[in-house]
Coordinates of N, CA and C in Angstrom, one line a residue:
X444 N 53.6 62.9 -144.0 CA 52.7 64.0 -143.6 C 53.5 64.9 -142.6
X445 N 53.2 66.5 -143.0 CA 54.3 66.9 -141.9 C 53.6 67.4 -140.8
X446 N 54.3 67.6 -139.7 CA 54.1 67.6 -138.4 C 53.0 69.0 -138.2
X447 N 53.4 70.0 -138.8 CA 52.6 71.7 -137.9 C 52.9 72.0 -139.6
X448 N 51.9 72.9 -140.1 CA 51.7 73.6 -140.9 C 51.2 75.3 -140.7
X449 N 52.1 76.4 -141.1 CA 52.0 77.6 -140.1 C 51.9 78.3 -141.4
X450 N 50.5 78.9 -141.6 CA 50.1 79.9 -142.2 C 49.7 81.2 -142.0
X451 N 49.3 82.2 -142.5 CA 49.2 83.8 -142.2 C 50.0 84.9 -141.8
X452 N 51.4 84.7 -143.0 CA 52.3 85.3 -143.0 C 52.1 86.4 -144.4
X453 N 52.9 87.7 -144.2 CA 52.6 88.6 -145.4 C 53.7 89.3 -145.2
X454 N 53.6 90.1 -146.2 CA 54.8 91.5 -145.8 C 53.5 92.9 -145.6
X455 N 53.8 93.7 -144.4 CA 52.9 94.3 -143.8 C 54.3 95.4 -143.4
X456 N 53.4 96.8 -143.4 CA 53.9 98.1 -142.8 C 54.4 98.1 -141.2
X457 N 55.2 99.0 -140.7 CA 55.5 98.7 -139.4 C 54.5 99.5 -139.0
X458 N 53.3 98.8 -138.0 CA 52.3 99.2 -136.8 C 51.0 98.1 -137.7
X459 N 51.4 97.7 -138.7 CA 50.3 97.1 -138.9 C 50.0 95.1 -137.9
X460 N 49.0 94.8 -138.3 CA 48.7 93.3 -137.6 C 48.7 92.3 -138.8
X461 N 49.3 91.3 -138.2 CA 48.8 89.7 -138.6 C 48.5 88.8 -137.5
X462 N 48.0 87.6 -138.2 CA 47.6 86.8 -137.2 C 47.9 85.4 -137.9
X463 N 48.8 84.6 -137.2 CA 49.4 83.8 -137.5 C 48.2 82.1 -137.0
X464 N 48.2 81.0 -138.0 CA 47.9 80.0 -137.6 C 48.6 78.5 -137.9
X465 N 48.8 77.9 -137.0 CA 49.7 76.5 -137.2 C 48.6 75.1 -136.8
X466 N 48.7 74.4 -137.5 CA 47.6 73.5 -137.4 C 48.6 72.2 -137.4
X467 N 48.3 71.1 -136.8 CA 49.3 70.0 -136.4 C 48.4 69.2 -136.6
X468 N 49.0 68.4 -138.1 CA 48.0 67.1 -138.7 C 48.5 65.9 -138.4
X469 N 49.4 65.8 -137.5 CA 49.6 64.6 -137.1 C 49.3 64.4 -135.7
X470 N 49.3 65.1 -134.1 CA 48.7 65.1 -133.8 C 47.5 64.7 -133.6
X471 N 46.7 64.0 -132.5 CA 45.6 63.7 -132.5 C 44.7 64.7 -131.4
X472 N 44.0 63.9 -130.5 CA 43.7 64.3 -129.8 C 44.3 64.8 -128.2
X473 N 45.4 64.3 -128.5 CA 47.2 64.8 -127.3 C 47.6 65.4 -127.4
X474 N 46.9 66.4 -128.7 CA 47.2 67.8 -129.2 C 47.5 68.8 -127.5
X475 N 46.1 68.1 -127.0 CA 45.8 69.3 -126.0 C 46.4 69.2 -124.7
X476 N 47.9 67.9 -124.6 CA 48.4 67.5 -123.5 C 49.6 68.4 -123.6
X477 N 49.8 69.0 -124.5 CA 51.3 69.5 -124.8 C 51.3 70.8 -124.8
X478 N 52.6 71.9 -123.8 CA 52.7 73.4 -124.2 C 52.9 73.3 -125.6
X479 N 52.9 74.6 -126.0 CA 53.1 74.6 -127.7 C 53.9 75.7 -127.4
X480 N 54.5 75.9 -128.6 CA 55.0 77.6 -128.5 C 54.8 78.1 -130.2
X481 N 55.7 79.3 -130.5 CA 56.0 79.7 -131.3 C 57.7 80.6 -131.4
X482 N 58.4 79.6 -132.1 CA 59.2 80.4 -132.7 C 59.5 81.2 -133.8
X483 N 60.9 81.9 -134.2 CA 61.1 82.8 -134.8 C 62.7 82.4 -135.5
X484 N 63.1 83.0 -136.7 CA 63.9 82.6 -136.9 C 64.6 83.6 -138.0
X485 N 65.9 84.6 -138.0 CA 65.9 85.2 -139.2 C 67.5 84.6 -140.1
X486 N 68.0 84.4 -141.3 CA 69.2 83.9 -141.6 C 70.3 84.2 -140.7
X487 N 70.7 83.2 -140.6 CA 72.2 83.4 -139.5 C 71.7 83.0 -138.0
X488 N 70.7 83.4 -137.7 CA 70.9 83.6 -136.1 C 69.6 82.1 -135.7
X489 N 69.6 82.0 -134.9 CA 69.1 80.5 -134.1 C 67.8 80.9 -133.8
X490 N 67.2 80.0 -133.8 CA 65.7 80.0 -133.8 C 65.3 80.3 -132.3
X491 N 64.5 81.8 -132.1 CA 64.5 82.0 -131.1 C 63.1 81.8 -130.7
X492 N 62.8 81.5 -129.1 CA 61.4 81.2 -128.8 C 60.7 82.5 -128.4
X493 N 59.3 82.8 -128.8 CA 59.0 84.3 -129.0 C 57.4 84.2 -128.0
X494 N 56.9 82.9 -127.6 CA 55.8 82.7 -126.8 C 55.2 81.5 -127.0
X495 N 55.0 81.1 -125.1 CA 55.1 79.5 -125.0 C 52.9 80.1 -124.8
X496 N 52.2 78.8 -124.9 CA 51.2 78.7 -124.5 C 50.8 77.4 -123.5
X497 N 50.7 76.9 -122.1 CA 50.4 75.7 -121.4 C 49.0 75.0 -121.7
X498 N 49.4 74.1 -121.6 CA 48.1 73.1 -121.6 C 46.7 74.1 -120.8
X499 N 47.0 74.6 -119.7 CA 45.5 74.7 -118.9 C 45.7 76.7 -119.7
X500 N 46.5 77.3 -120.5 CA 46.0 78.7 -121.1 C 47.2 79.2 -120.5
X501 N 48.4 79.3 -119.7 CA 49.1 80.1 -118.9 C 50.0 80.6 -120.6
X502 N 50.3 81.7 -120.3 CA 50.9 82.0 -121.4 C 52.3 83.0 -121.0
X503 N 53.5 82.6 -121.8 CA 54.8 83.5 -121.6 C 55.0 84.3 -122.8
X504 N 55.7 85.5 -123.1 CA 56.1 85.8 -124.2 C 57.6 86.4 -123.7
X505 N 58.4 87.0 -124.7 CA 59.4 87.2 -124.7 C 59.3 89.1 -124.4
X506 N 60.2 89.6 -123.7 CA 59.7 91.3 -123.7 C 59.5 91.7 -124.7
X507 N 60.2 91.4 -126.2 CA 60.3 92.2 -127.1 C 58.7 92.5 -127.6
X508 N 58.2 91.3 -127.4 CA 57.1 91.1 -128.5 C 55.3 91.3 -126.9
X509 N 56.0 91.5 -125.6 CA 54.9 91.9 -124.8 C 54.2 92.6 -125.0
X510 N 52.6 92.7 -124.7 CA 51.5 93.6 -125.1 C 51.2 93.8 -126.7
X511 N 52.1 93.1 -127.5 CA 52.1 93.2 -128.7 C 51.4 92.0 -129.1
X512 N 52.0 90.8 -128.5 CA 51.5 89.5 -129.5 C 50.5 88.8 -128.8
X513 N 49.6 88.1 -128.8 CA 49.1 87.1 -128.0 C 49.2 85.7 -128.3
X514 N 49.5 85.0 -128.0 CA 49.4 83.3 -128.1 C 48.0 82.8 -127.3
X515 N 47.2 82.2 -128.4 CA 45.9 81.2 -128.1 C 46.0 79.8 -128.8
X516 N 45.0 78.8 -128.3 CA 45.1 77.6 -129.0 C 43.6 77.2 -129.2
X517 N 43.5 76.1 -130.1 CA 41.7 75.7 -129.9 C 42.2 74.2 -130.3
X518 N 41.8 73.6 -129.4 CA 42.7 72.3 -129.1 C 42.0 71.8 -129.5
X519 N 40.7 72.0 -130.2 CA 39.7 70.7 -131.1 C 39.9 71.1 -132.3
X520 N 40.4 71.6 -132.5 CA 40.9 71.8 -134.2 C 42.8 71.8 -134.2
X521 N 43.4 71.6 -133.1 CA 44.5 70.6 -132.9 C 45.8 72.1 -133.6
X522 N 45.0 73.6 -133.1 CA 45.5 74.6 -133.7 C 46.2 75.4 -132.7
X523 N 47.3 76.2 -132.9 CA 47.6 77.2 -132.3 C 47.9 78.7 -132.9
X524 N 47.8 79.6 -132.3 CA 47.3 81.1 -132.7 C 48.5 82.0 -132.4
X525 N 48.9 83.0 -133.4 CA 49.7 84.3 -132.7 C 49.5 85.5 -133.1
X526 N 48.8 86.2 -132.9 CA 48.1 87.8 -133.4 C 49.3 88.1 -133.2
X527 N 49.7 89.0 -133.9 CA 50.6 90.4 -133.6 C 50.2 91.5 -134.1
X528 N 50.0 92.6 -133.6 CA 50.1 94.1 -133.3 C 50.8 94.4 -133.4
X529 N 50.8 95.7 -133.9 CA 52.2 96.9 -133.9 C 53.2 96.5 -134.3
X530 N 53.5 95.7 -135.1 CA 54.6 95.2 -136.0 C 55.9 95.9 -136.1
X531 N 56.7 95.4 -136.0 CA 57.9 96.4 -136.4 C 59.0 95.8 -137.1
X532 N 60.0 96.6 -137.8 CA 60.8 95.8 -138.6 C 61.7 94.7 -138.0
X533 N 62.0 95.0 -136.6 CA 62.5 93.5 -135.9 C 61.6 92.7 -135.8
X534 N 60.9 92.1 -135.9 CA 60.1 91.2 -136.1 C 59.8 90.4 -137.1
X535 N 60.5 90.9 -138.2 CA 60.9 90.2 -139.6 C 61.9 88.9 -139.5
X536 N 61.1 88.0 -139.5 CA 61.3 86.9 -139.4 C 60.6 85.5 -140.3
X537 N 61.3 84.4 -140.2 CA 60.2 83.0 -140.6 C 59.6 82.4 -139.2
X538 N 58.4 82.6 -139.1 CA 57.7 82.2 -137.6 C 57.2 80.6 -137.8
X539 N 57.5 79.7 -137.2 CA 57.2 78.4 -136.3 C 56.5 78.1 -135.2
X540 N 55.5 76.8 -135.3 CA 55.2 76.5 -133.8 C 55.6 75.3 -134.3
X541 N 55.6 74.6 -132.9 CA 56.1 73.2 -132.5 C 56.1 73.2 -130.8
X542 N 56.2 72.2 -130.3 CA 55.9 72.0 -128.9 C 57.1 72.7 -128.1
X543 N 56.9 73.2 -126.5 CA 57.4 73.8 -125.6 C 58.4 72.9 -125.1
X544 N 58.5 71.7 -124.7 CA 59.1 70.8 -123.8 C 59.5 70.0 -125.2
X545 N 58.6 69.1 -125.6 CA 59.0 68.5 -126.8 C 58.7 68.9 -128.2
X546 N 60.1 68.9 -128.9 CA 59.9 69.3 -130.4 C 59.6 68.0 -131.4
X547 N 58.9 68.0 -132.4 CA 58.6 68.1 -133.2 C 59.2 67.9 -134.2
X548 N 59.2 67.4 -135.7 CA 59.9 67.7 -136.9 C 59.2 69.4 -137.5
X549 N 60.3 70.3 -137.1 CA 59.6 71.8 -137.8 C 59.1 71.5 -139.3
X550 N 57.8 72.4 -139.2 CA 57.2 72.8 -140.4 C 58.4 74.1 -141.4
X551 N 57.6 74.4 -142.6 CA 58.0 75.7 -143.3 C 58.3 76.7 -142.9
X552 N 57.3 76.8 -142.0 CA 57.2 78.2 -141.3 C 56.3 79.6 -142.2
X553 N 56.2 80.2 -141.3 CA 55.3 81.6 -141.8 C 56.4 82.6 -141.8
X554 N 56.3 83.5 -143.0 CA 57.4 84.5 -143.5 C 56.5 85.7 -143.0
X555 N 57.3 86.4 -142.2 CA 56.7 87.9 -141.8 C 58.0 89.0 -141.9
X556 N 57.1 89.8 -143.2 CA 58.3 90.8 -143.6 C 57.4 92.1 -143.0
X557 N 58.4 93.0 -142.3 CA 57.9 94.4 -141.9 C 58.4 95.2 -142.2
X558 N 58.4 96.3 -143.5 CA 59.1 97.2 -143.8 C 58.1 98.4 -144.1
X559 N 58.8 99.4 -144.1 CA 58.0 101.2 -145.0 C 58.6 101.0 -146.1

């Protein structure tokens, strides 16, 4: 069984939204002891971290993606969240979550293409 399952990826216009969700079936109820984040990742270059979320809600993002993205969680469905807004073609990536401090065996990932 794999670790985070990250759905709500599309190919979408630049300024349009998605909203991304990762659900962690192995996890139990320690779901809600752990930061989470969400990565990013495009061919060639390293998986980069794009917004952490803390156990008690404190949330970081990266400048690129500030005022744009939000990171939420709903720790009884063992889920984490990433709206994005205003999309633009850098942002075209395969998106991940997995834990802040401790990783995880990565999921698939969610494919988010932004082009005109």
């Amino acid at each position: 069984q794999v670790w985070f399952v990250e759905s709500g990826g599309g190919s979408v216009q630049p300024g349009d939204s998605l909203k991304l969700s990762c659900t962690s079936r192995r996890l139990g109820p320690e779901f809600r002891i752990y930061s989470m984040a969400w990565y990013r990742s495009t061919p060639g270059n390293e998986r980069e971290l794009v917004a952490t979320i803390k156990t008690g809600g404190t949330v970081k993002y990266i400048d690129s993606v500030k005022d744009r993205f939000t990171i939420s969680r709903n720790n009884a469905r063992n889920t984490v969240y990433l709206e994005m807004n205003n999309l633009k073609p850098a942002d075209t990536a395969t998106y991940y979550c997995n834990g802040e401090d401790y990783r995880w065996t990565w999921g698939q990932g969610a494919q988010v293409t932004v082009s005109s």
